[in-house]
Structure formats: structure tokens, C-alpha cells
PDB file of C-alpha atoms in Angstrom:
ATOM      1  CA  ARG A  46      -0.689  73.071  50.938  1.00 50.00           C
ATOM      2  CA  ALA A  47      -1.324  71.517  47.539  1.00 50.00           C
ATOM      3  CA  LEU A  48      -4.777  73.168  47.440  1.00 50.00           C
ATOM      4  CA  ARG A  49      -3.099  76.586  47.711  1.00 56.00           C
ATOM      5  CA  VAL A  50      -0.884  75.897  44.703  1.00 61.00           C
ATOM      6  CA  ALA A  51      -2.359  76.138  41.203  1.00 61.00           C
ATOM      7  CA  ARG A  52      -0.901  73.175  39.320  1.00 64.00           C
ATOM      8  CA  PRO A  53      -1.288  70.347  41.907  1.00 66.00           C
ATOM      9  CA  ARG A  54      -4.948  71.124  42.651  1.00 69.00           C
ATOM     10  CA  THR A  55      -6.197  68.747  39.977  1.00 71.00           C
ATOM     11  CA  ARG A  56      -3.942  65.866  40.972  1.00 75.00           C
ATOM     12  CA  PRO A  57      -5.983  62.899  42.254  1.00 80.00           C
ATOM     13  CA  ILE A  58      -4.864  62.928  45.899  1.00 79.00           C
ATOM     14  CA  ALA A  59      -4.912  66.723  46.290  1.00 75.00           C
ATOM     15  CA  ALA A  60      -8.334  66.873  44.630  1.00 75.00           C
ATOM     16  CA  GLY A  61      -9.675  64.164  46.952  1.00 79.00           C
ATOM     17  CA  GLU A  62     -10.379  61.725  44.130  1.00 83.00           C
ATOM     18  CA  ILE A  63      -8.131  59.076  45.714  1.00 85.00           C
ATOM     19  CA  PRO A  64      -8.122  58.691  49.535  1.00 87.00           C
ATOM     20  CA  VAL A  65      -4.706  58.779  51.189  1.00 88.00           C
ATOM     21  CA  PRO A  66      -5.024  55.236  52.693  1.00 88.00           C
ATOM     22  CA  ARG A  67      -5.747  53.825  49.233  1.00 89.00           C
ATOM     23  CA  ALA A  68      -2.767  55.703  47.802  1.00 88.00           C
ATOM     24  CA  LEU A  69      -0.538  54.310  50.555  1.00 91.00           C
ATOM     25  CA  LEU A  70      -1.797  50.784  49.852  1.00 93.00           C
ATOM     26  CA  PHE A  71      -1.004  51.208  46.164  1.00 92.00           C
ATOM     27  CA  LEU A  72       2.442  52.555  47.051  1.00 89.00           C
ATOM     28  CA  GLY A  73       3.071  49.500  49.211  1.00 91.00           C
ATOM     29  CA  LEU A  74       2.068  47.170  46.372  1.00 94.00           C
ATOM     30  CA  LEU A  75       4.401  48.968  43.975  1.00 92.00           C
ATOM     31  CA  MET A  76       7.271  48.759  46.444  1.00 89.00           C
ATOM     32  CA  ALA A  77       6.665  45.035  46.957  1.00 92.00           C
ATOM     33  CA  ALA A  78       6.593  44.442  43.202  1.00 94.00           C
ATOM     34  CA  GLY A  79       9.771  46.490  42.807  1.00 90.00           C
ATOM     35  CA  PHE A  80      11.545  44.458  45.452  1.00 90.00           C
ATOM     36  CA  LEU A  81      10.501  41.195  43.791  1.00 93.00           C
ATOM     37  CA  VAL A  82      12.033  42.423  40.529  1.00 92.00           C
ATOM     38  CA  LEU A  83      15.197  43.599  42.296  1.00 91.00           C
ATOM     39  CA  ALA A  84      15.579  40.243  44.055  1.00 92.00           C
ATOM     40  CA  GLN A  85      16.056  38.517  40.686  1.00 93.00           C
ATOM     41  CA  PHE A  86      19.421  40.222  40.119  1.00 93.00           C
ATOM     42  CA  ASN A  87      22.889  39.590  41.475  1.00 94.00           C
ATOM     43  CA  ARG A  88      23.870  40.438  45.055  1.00 94.00           C
ATOM     44  CA  LEU A  89      25.660  43.686  44.168  1.00 95.00           C
ATOM     45  CA  THR A  90      22.625  44.967  42.260  1.00 95.00           C
ATOM     46  CA  ILE A  91      20.326  44.151  45.164  1.00 94.00           C
ATOM     47  CA  LEU A  92      22.597  46.045  47.565  1.00 95.00           C
ATOM     48  CA  ALA A  93      22.811  48.985  45.150  1.00 94.00           C
ATOM     49  CA  GLY A  94      19.034  49.101  44.878  1.00 93.00           C
ATOM     50  CA  LEU A  95      18.521  48.973  48.646  1.00 94.00           C
ATOM     51  CA  ALA A  96      21.137  51.696  49.132  1.00 94.00           C
ATOM     52  CA  SER A  97      18.901  54.125  47.248  1.00 93.00           C
ATOM     53  CA  LEU A  98      16.058  53.869  49.768  1.00 92.00           C
ATOM     54  CA  PRO A  99      17.246  56.629  52.153  1.00 94.00           C
ATOM     55  CA  LEU A 100      17.290  59.083  49.254  1.00 95.00           C
ATOM     56  CA  VAL A 101      13.875  57.876  48.080  1.00 92.00           C
ATOM     57  CA  PHE A 102      12.391  58.566  51.507  1.00 91.00           C
ATOM     58  CA  VAL A 103      14.139  61.936  51.984  1.00 94.00           C
ATOM     59  CA  TYR A 104      13.345  63.484  48.609  1.00 92.00           C
ATOM     60  CA  PRO A 105       9.597  64.197  49.142  1.00 89.00           C
ATOM     61  CA  PHE A 106      10.510  66.382  52.135  1.00 93.00           C
ATOM     62  CA  ALA A 107      13.545  68.101  50.601  1.00 93.00           C
ATOM     63  CA  LYS A 108      11.663  71.275  49.608  1.00 91.00           C
ATOM     64  CA  ARG A 109      10.942  71.883  53.275  1.00 91.00           C
ATOM     65  CA  PHE A 110      14.566  72.148  54.402  1.00 92.00           C
ATOM     66  CA  THR A 111      16.788  73.028  51.423  1.00 94.00           C
ATOM     67  CA  TYR A 112      16.796  75.336  48.414  1.00 95.00           C
ATOM     68  CA  TRP A 113      18.280  72.457  46.466  1.00 95.00           C
ATOM     69  CA  PRO A 114      15.598  69.733  46.319  1.00 95.00           C
ATOM     70  CA  GLN A 115      16.623  69.409  42.664  1.00 96.00           C
ATOM     71  CA  ALA A 116      20.023  68.178  43.874  1.00 96.00           C
ATOM     72  CA  VAL A 117      18.345  65.581  46.085  1.00 96.00           C
ATOM     73  CA  LEU A 118      16.227  64.527  43.117  1.00 96.00           C
ATOM     74  CA  GLY A 119      19.383  64.255  41.004  1.00 96.00           C
ATOM     75  CA  LEU A 120      21.018  61.970  43.551  1.00 96.00           C
ATOM     76  CA  THR A 121      17.868  59.847  43.762  1.00 95.00           C
ATOM     77  CA  PHE A 122      16.545  59.717  40.216  1.00 93.00           C
ATOM     78  CA  ASN A 123      19.841  58.817  38.558  1.00 96.00           C
ATOM     79  CA  TRP A 124      20.624  55.897  40.874  1.00 95.00           C
ATOM     80  CA  GLY A 125      19.349  53.696  38.087  1.00 92.00           C
ATOM     81  CA  ALA A 126      22.658  54.228  36.252  1.00 94.00           C
ATOM     82  CA  LEU A 127      24.408  52.396  39.080  1.00 95.00           C
ATOM     83  CA  VAL A 128      21.782  49.675  39.433  1.00 95.00           C
ATOM     84  CA  GLY A 129      21.629  49.046  35.683  1.00 93.00           C
ATOM     85  CA  TRP A 130      25.405  48.826  35.367  1.00 94.00           C
ATOM     86  CA  THR A 131      25.777  46.377  38.234  1.00 95.00           C
ATOM     87  CA  ALA A 132      22.913  44.269  36.856  1.00 94.00           C
ATOM     88  CA  VAL A 133      24.708  43.855  33.519  1.00 92.00           C
ATOM     89  CA  ARG A 134      28.340  43.647  34.630  1.00 93.00           C
ATOM     90  CA  ASP A 135      28.135  42.598  38.285  1.00 92.00           C
ATOM     91  CA  SER A 136      30.635  45.335  39.146  1.00 93.00           C
ATOM     92  CA  LEU A 137      30.602  49.065  39.800  1.00 93.00           C
ATOM     93  CA  ASP A 138      33.036  50.679  37.392  1.00 94.00           C
ATOM     94  CA  THR A 139      34.190  54.215  36.635  1.00 95.00           C
ATOM     95  CA  PRO A 140      31.893  54.790  33.602  1.00 95.00           C
ATOM     96  CA  ALA A 141      28.840  54.073  35.756  1.00 95.00           C
ATOM     97  CA  LEU A 142      29.938  56.592  38.377  1.00 96.00           C
ATOM     98  CA  LEU A 143      30.580  59.178  35.661  1.00 97.00           C
ATOM     99  CA  LEU A 144      27.133  58.575  34.161  1.00 96.00           C
ATOM    100  CA  TYR A 145      25.589  58.957  37.610  1.00 97.00           C
ATOM    101  CA  ALA A 146      27.363  62.290  38.114  1.00 97.00           C
ATOM    102  CA  ALA A 147      26.318  63.400  34.619  1.00 97.00           C
ATOM    103  CA  GLY A 148      22.703  62.541  35.374  1.00 97.00           C
ATOM    104  CA  PHE A 149      22.924  64.537  38.596  1.00 97.00           C
ATOM    105  CA  PHE A 150      23.881  67.723  36.719  1.00 98.00           C
ATOM    106  CA  TRP A 151      21.352  67.042  33.981  1.00 98.00           C
ATOM    107  CA  THR A 152      18.611  66.803  36.596  1.00 97.00           C
ATOM    108  CA  LEU A 153      19.797  70.011  38.258  1.00 97.00           C
ATOM    109  CA  GLY A 154      19.296  71.752  34.931  1.00 97.00           C
ATOM    110  CA  TYR A 155      15.969  70.440  33.729  1.00 97.00           C
ATOM    111  CA  ASP A 156      14.308  70.361  37.143  1.00 96.00           C
ATOM    112  CA  THR A 157      15.392  73.919  37.879  1.00 97.00           C
ATOM    113  CA  ILE A 158      13.598  74.894  34.655  1.00 97.00           C
ATOM    114  CA  TYR A 159      10.585  72.895  35.832  1.00 95.00           C
ATOM    115  CA  ALA A 160      10.682  74.610  39.227  1.00 94.00           C
ATOM    116  CA  HIS A 161      10.378  78.034  37.596  1.00 95.00           C
ATOM    117  CA  GLN A 162       6.738  77.171  36.902  1.00 92.00           C
ATOM    118  CA  ASP A 163       6.071  77.230  40.643  1.00 89.00           C
ATOM    119  CA  ARG A 164       8.227  80.114  41.904  1.00 88.00           C
ATOM    120  CA  GLU A 165       5.343  82.249  43.121  1.00 86.00           C
ATOM    121  CA  ASP A 166       3.397  79.333  44.565  1.00 85.00           C
ATOM    122  CA  ASP A 167       6.472  77.903  46.314  1.00 86.00           C
ATOM    123  CA  ALA A 168       7.172  81.289  47.896  1.00 86.00           C
ATOM    124  CA  LEU A 169       3.516  81.542  48.907  1.00 85.00           C
ATOM    125  CA  VAL A 170       3.418  78.229  50.768  1.00 86.00           C
ATOM    126  CA  GLY A 171       6.959  78.563  52.176  1.00 87.00           C
ATOM    127  CA  VAL A 172       8.800  75.773  50.391  1.00 91.00           C
ATOM    128  CA  LYS A 173      12.162  76.053  48.653  1.00 93.00           C
ATOM    129  CA  SER A 174      13.630  75.341  45.224  1.00 94.00           C
ATOM    130  CA  SER A 175      16.691  76.025  43.125  1.00 95.00           C
ATOM    131  CA  ALA A 176      14.530  78.349  41.018  1.00 94.00           C
ATOM    132  CA  LEU A 177      13.961  80.558  44.076  1.00 94.00           C
ATOM    133  CA  ARG A 178      17.620  80.373  45.089  1.00 94.00           C
ATOM    134  CA  LEU A 179      19.027  81.212  41.648  1.00 95.00           C
ATOM    135  CA  GLY A 180      16.316  83.605  40.490  1.00 92.00           C
ATOM    136  CA  THR A 181      17.575  85.825  37.667  1.00 93.00           C
ATOM    137  CA  ARG A 182      20.927  83.996  37.705  1.00 95.00           C
ATOM    138  CA  THR A 183      19.323  80.763  36.542  1.00 96.00           C
ATOM    139  CA  ARG A 184      20.248  80.956  32.850  1.00 96.00           C
ATOM    140  CA  PRO A 185      24.062  81.044  33.251  1.00 97.00           C
ATOM    141  CA  TRP A 186      23.797  78.262  35.818  1.00 97.00           C
ATOM    142  CA  LEU A 187      21.850  76.151  33.329  1.00 97.00           C
ATOM    143  CA  PHE A 188      24.854  76.331  31.020  1.00 97.00           C
ATOM    144  CA  VAL A 189      27.096  75.272  33.920  1.00 97.00           C
ATOM    145  CA  PHE A 190      24.862  72.330  34.848  1.00 98.00           C
ATOM    146  CA  TYR A 191      24.417  71.161  31.267  1.00 98.00           C
ATOM    147  CA  GLY A 192      28.078  71.710  30.444  1.00 97.00           C
ATOM    148  CA  ALA A 193      29.083  69.508  33.372  1.00 98.00           C
ATOM    149  CA  CYS A 194      26.570  66.875  32.229  1.00 97.00           C
ATOM    150  CA  ILE A 195      27.945  66.747  28.686  1.00 97.00           C
ATOM    151  CA  ALA A 196      31.572  66.679  29.888  1.00 97.00           C
ATOM    152  CA  LEU A 197      30.882  63.775  32.238  1.00 97.00           C
ATOM    153  CA  VAL A 198      28.880  61.792  29.681  1.00 97.00           C
ATOM    154  CA  GLY A 199      31.728  62.309  27.232  1.00 96.00           C
ATOM    155  CA  LEU A 200      34.299  61.198  29.775  1.00 96.00           C
ATOM    156  CA  ALA A 201      32.234  58.095  30.571  1.00 95.00           C
ATOM    157  CA  GLY A 202      32.244  57.171  26.885  1.00 94.00           C
ATOM    158  CA  ARG A 203      35.959  57.810  26.631  1.00 93.00           C
ATOM    159  CA  VAL A 204      36.730  55.598  29.623  1.00 94.00           C
ATOM    160  CA  ASP A 205      34.492  52.829  28.275  1.00 91.00           C
ATOM    161  CA  GLY A 206      36.165  52.933  24.869  1.00 88.00           C
ATOM    162  CA  LEU A 207      33.297  54.321  22.786  1.00 89.00           C
ATOM    163  CA  GLY A 208      34.443  56.020  19.600  1.00 85.00           C
ATOM    164  CA  THR A 209      33.520  58.565  16.944  1.00 90.00           C
ATOM    165  CA  ALA A 210      29.898  57.515  16.481  1.00 92.00           C
ATOM    166  CA  TYR A 211      29.245  58.027  20.180  1.00 94.00           C
ATOM    167  CA  PHE A 212      30.785  61.476  20.293  1.00 95.00           C
ATOM    168  CA  ALA A 213      28.973  62.539  17.116  1.00 95.00           C
ATOM    169  CA  GLY A 214      25.667  61.707  18.796  1.00 95.00           C
ATOM    170  CA  LEU A 215      26.754  63.397  21.996  1.00 96.00           C
ATOM    171  CA  ALA A 216      27.535  66.581  20.051  1.00 96.00           C
ATOM    172  CA  VAL A 217      23.933  66.656  18.789  1.00 96.00           C
ATOM    173  CA  ALA A 218      22.661  66.094  22.337  1.00 96.00           C
ATOM    174  CA  ALA A 219      24.852  68.924  23.623  1.00 97.00           C
ATOM    175  CA  LEU A 220      23.454  71.310  21.015  1.00 97.00           C
ATOM    176  CA  LEU A 221      19.932  70.463  22.180  1.00 96.00           C
ATOM    177  CA  LEU A 222      20.731  71.154  25.829  1.00 96.00           C
ATOM    178  CA  PHE A 223      22.527  74.416  25.177  1.00 97.00           C
ATOM    179  CA  TRP A 224      19.759  75.546  22.826  1.00 96.00           C
ATOM    180  CA  GLN A 225      17.253  74.739  25.570  1.00 96.00           C
ATOM    181  CA  ALA A 226      19.212  76.692  28.178  1.00 96.00           C
ATOM    182  CA  GLY A 227      19.591  79.684  25.881  1.00 95.00           C
ATOM    183  CA  ARG A 228      16.033  80.044  24.629  1.00 95.00           C
ATOM    184  CA  VAL A 229      13.732  78.949  27.475  1.00 96.00           C
ATOM    185  CA  ASP A 230      11.553  81.746  28.840  1.00 96.00           C
ATOM    186  CA  LEU A 231      11.862  81.261  32.586  1.00 96.00           C
ATOM    187  CA  ASP A 232       8.941  83.623  33.208  1.00 94.00           C
ATOM    188  CA  ASP A 233       6.545  81.580  31.062  1.00 95.00           C
ATOM    189  CA  PRO A 234       5.315  78.405  32.807  1.00 93.00           C
ATOM    190  CA  ALA A 235       4.147  76.856  29.535  1.00 94.00           C
ATOM    191  CA  ASP A 236       7.543  77.378  27.918  1.00 96.00           C
ATOM    192  CA  CYS A 237       9.296  75.977  31.005  1.00 95.00           C
ATOM    193  CA  LEU A 238       7.157  72.851  30.748  1.00 94.00           C
ATOM    194  CA  ALA A 239       7.911  72.497  27.020  1.00 95.00           C
ATOM    195  CA  ALA A 240      11.654  72.863  27.656  1.00 95.00           C
ATOM    196  CA  PHE A 241      11.448  70.346  30.486  1.00 96.00           C
ATOM    197  CA  ARG A 242       9.692  67.824  28.253  1.00 95.00           C
ATOM    198  CA  SER A 243      12.268  68.269  25.491  1.00 94.00           C
ATOM    199  CA  ASN A 244      14.748  66.468  27.722  1.00 96.00           C
ATOM    200  CA  THR A 245      13.059  63.249  26.618  1.00 95.00           C
ATOM    201  CA  VAL A 246      14.579  63.880  23.183  1.00 96.00           C
ATOM    202  CA  PHE A 247      17.979  64.466  24.794  1.00 96.00           C
ATOM    203  CA  GLY A 248      17.743  61.112  26.551  1.00 95.00           C
ATOM    204  CA  TRP A 249      16.872  59.288  23.331  1.00 96.00           C
ATOM    205  CA  ILE A 250      19.777  60.941  21.500  1.00 96.00           C
ATOM    206  CA  VAL A 251      22.243  59.893  24.206  1.00 96.00           C
ATOM    207  CA  LEU A 252      20.853  56.355  24.150  1.00 95.00           C
ATOM    208  CA  ALA A 253      21.238  56.239  20.367  1.00 95.00           C
ATOM    209  CA  ALA A 254      24.811  57.525  20.719  1.00 95.00           C
ATOM    210  CA  ILE A 255      25.639  54.800  23.241  1.00 93.00           C
ATOM    211  CA  VAL A 256      24.151  52.098  21.014  1.00 92.00           C
ATOM    212  CA  ALA A 257      25.954  53.441  17.929  1.00 91.00           C
ATOM    213  CA  GLY A 258      29.235  53.752  19.807  1.00 90.00           C
ATOM    214  CA  GLY A 259      28.902  50.262  21.249  1.00 87.00           C
ATOM    215  CA  PHE A 260      28.047  48.762  17.868  1.00 86.00           C
ATOM    216  CA  ALA A 261      30.985  50.543  16.210  1.00 82.00           C
ATOM    217  CA  ARG A 262      33.309  49.298  18.949  1.00 78.00           C
ATOM    218  CA  TYR A 263      32.018  45.732  18.571  1.00 73.00           C
ATOM    219  CA  THR A 264      32.405  45.896  14.783  1.00 78.00           C
ATOM    220  CA  ALA A 265      35.950  47.252  15.037  1.00 65.00           C
ATOM    221  CA  ARG A 266      36.969  44.579  17.522  1.00 66.00           C
ATOM    222  CA  SER A 267      35.377  41.827  15.433  1.00 68.00           C
ATOM    223  CA  PHE A 268      37.182  43.074  12.333  1.00 55.00           C
ATOM    224  CA  ALA A 269      40.507  43.229  14.176  1.00 63.00           C
ATOM    225  CA  PHE A 270      39.970  39.712  15.533  1.00 56.00           C
ATOM    226  CA  THR A 271      39.154  38.408  12.042  1.00 65.00           C
ATOM    227  CA  MET A 272      42.284  40.019  10.604  1.00 62.00           C
ATOM    228  CA  ARG A 273      44.428  38.468  13.349  1.00 69.00           C
ATOM    229  CA  GLU A 274      42.847  35.066  12.715  1.00 67.00           C
ATOM    230  CA  ARG A 275      43.550  35.305   8.997  1.00 68.00           C
ATOM    231  CA  ALA A 276      47.116  36.436   9.603  1.00 66.00           C
ATOM    232  CA  TRP A 277      47.658  33.529  12.004  1.00 67.00           C
ATOM    233  CA  GLN A 278      46.134  31.034   9.574  1.00 67.00           C
ATOM    234  CA  SER A 279      48.246  32.443   6.746  1.00 68.00           C
ATOM    235  CA  SER A 280      51.457  32.235   8.753  1.00 66.00           C
ATOM    236  CA  THR A 281      50.558  28.709   9.923  1.00 65.00           C
ATOM    237  CA  GLY A 282      49.832  27.654   6.351  1.00 58.00           C
ATOM    238  CA  CYS A 283      53.138  29.051   5.093  1.00 56.00           C
ATOM    239  CA  GLN A 284      55.037  27.308   7.843  1.00 58.00           C
ATOM    240  CA  ALA A 285      53.306  24.006   7.087  1.00 53.00           C
ATOM    241  CA  SER A 286      54.131  24.428   3.409  1.00 55.00           C
ATOM    242  CA  ARG A 287      57.786  25.063   4.187  1.00 56.00           C
ATOM    243  CA  ASP A 288      57.897  22.043   6.521  1.00 56.00           C
ATOM    244  CA  HIS A 289      56.359  19.880   3.803  1.00 52.00           C
ATOM    245  CA  SER A 290      58.836  21.162   1.231  1.00 54.00           C
ATOM    246  CA  ASP A 291      61.783  20.520   3.547  1.00 53.00           C
ATOM    247  CA  SER A 292      60.609  16.976   4.254  1.00 54.00           C
ATOM    248  CA  ALA A 293      60.220  16.306   0.531  1.00 51.00           C
ATOM    249  CA  TRP A 294      63.804  17.372  -0.165  1.00 50.00           C
ATOM    250  CA  ALA A 295      65.046  15.243   2.689  1.00 53.00           C
TER     251      ALA A 295
END
């Protein structure tokens, strides 16, 4: 099927440059290396990583049985939010689940744009995609998907106690997504690819917002702790002075 579709023809396996057995061997080596890395983490992280495997195995076949392979990709690709959180905190908390849900909607948006490159080819070979399902209704749905993503990322930051710096960065990221959804030419494969790639910038902006929000929160807490320490030392010093004065009079 790949040979009947324009874009994948030059990919190494489809073009016959890499034999399938060799590709499978390389895949096995990568999976073994991945498991060795995963095994270094805590028990919850290992379980979270293993729990993603059914989705990993299902996704390559999703286009054969659903118009929403982008949803399956969203469930699969964003599992790292859960694994990363459990690796750092050894718990699965609400912000991680919110980030996972946000990533799901983000993926629905950008991969639907990506899928518009292949609408004609997908229809030709008989596979499905959200681009084929949504068709001319794609643009308003991009705003829905991206709006849900931004709302959930914002809620995750709110629950985790991130402040103004975080939300300032998130506002910039939101502008990028909504600009992307409003201007992308869904009938131009090259423009779809450029819009898809611009999501790298969105990811970096969100990361910068998280770092800035976390640093601001740490600074504020450190300042508050220092002020409490000084107040305690001041009150202790005053009390000691009064006790010394009272003992002198006695």
C-alpha cells in the first residue's frame, strides 16, 4: 500500500532499502534498550510504562478500523506525561492526568492537520483518518481541540500551584495554536506540514512556561520561608532580651 501513496514511497522500508527482517531486528533492539532504561525507575513508573504497550501495538493498525487514528495516537504518544511524572514524584497526581488529557487534544489538532496531506491517498488505498471524517469542518474543530488543550494545560498549572509567569507563557502558546488553526491552508500539503512542524515551537513555549512558573513558585516559597525565619529569630531575640532584663532586675 505504501507504494501507492506518494509521500511514503521514499521511506527506507517502503523503498526496499531496508529489508523487513532487519527492521524488525532493529525494532527489537530498541525495545530491549527501552526496557532496560525503564527498569531503572521506581515500580510505579515501570508499571506505567508497561501499561502503554497495548496502545503502542494497536496504533499502527488504527487507520484500518477507525476514522480517529489521531485519537489513538494521542492516547499513545502522550503517555510520557504519566511516565515522567511518576518517575519524578513516585505518584500519579491530578496535574499529570490533566497534562495527559491536554496532550491528547493537542495531538488531535496537529495530527489532523498532518493527515490533510494524505486525504486523497488515504481514500485511494482505503484507510481512514480524522481529516477524511471532518473534511471541510476541520478548521472549527481545530479550535475546539486546541482550546481544550490550552484549558487543560492551564488547569494543570493551577492545580500544581504555578503562578503568573506560567500563565503568561501559556497565553503566548495559545496565540500560536489559534493562529495556526486559523491560517493553515488545509488544501496545501506543504502548508499543512509547516503548520504541523510549528508545534515544536508550541512545545518549547509550554516547557519554558513550566520552568518559569516553577522557578517563580520556588522563589516565592523561599522568600516566604526566609521572612518567617527572620520573624521567628526576631521574636526569639526580643523574648531573650526581656528575660535577661527581668533577671537583671531580680
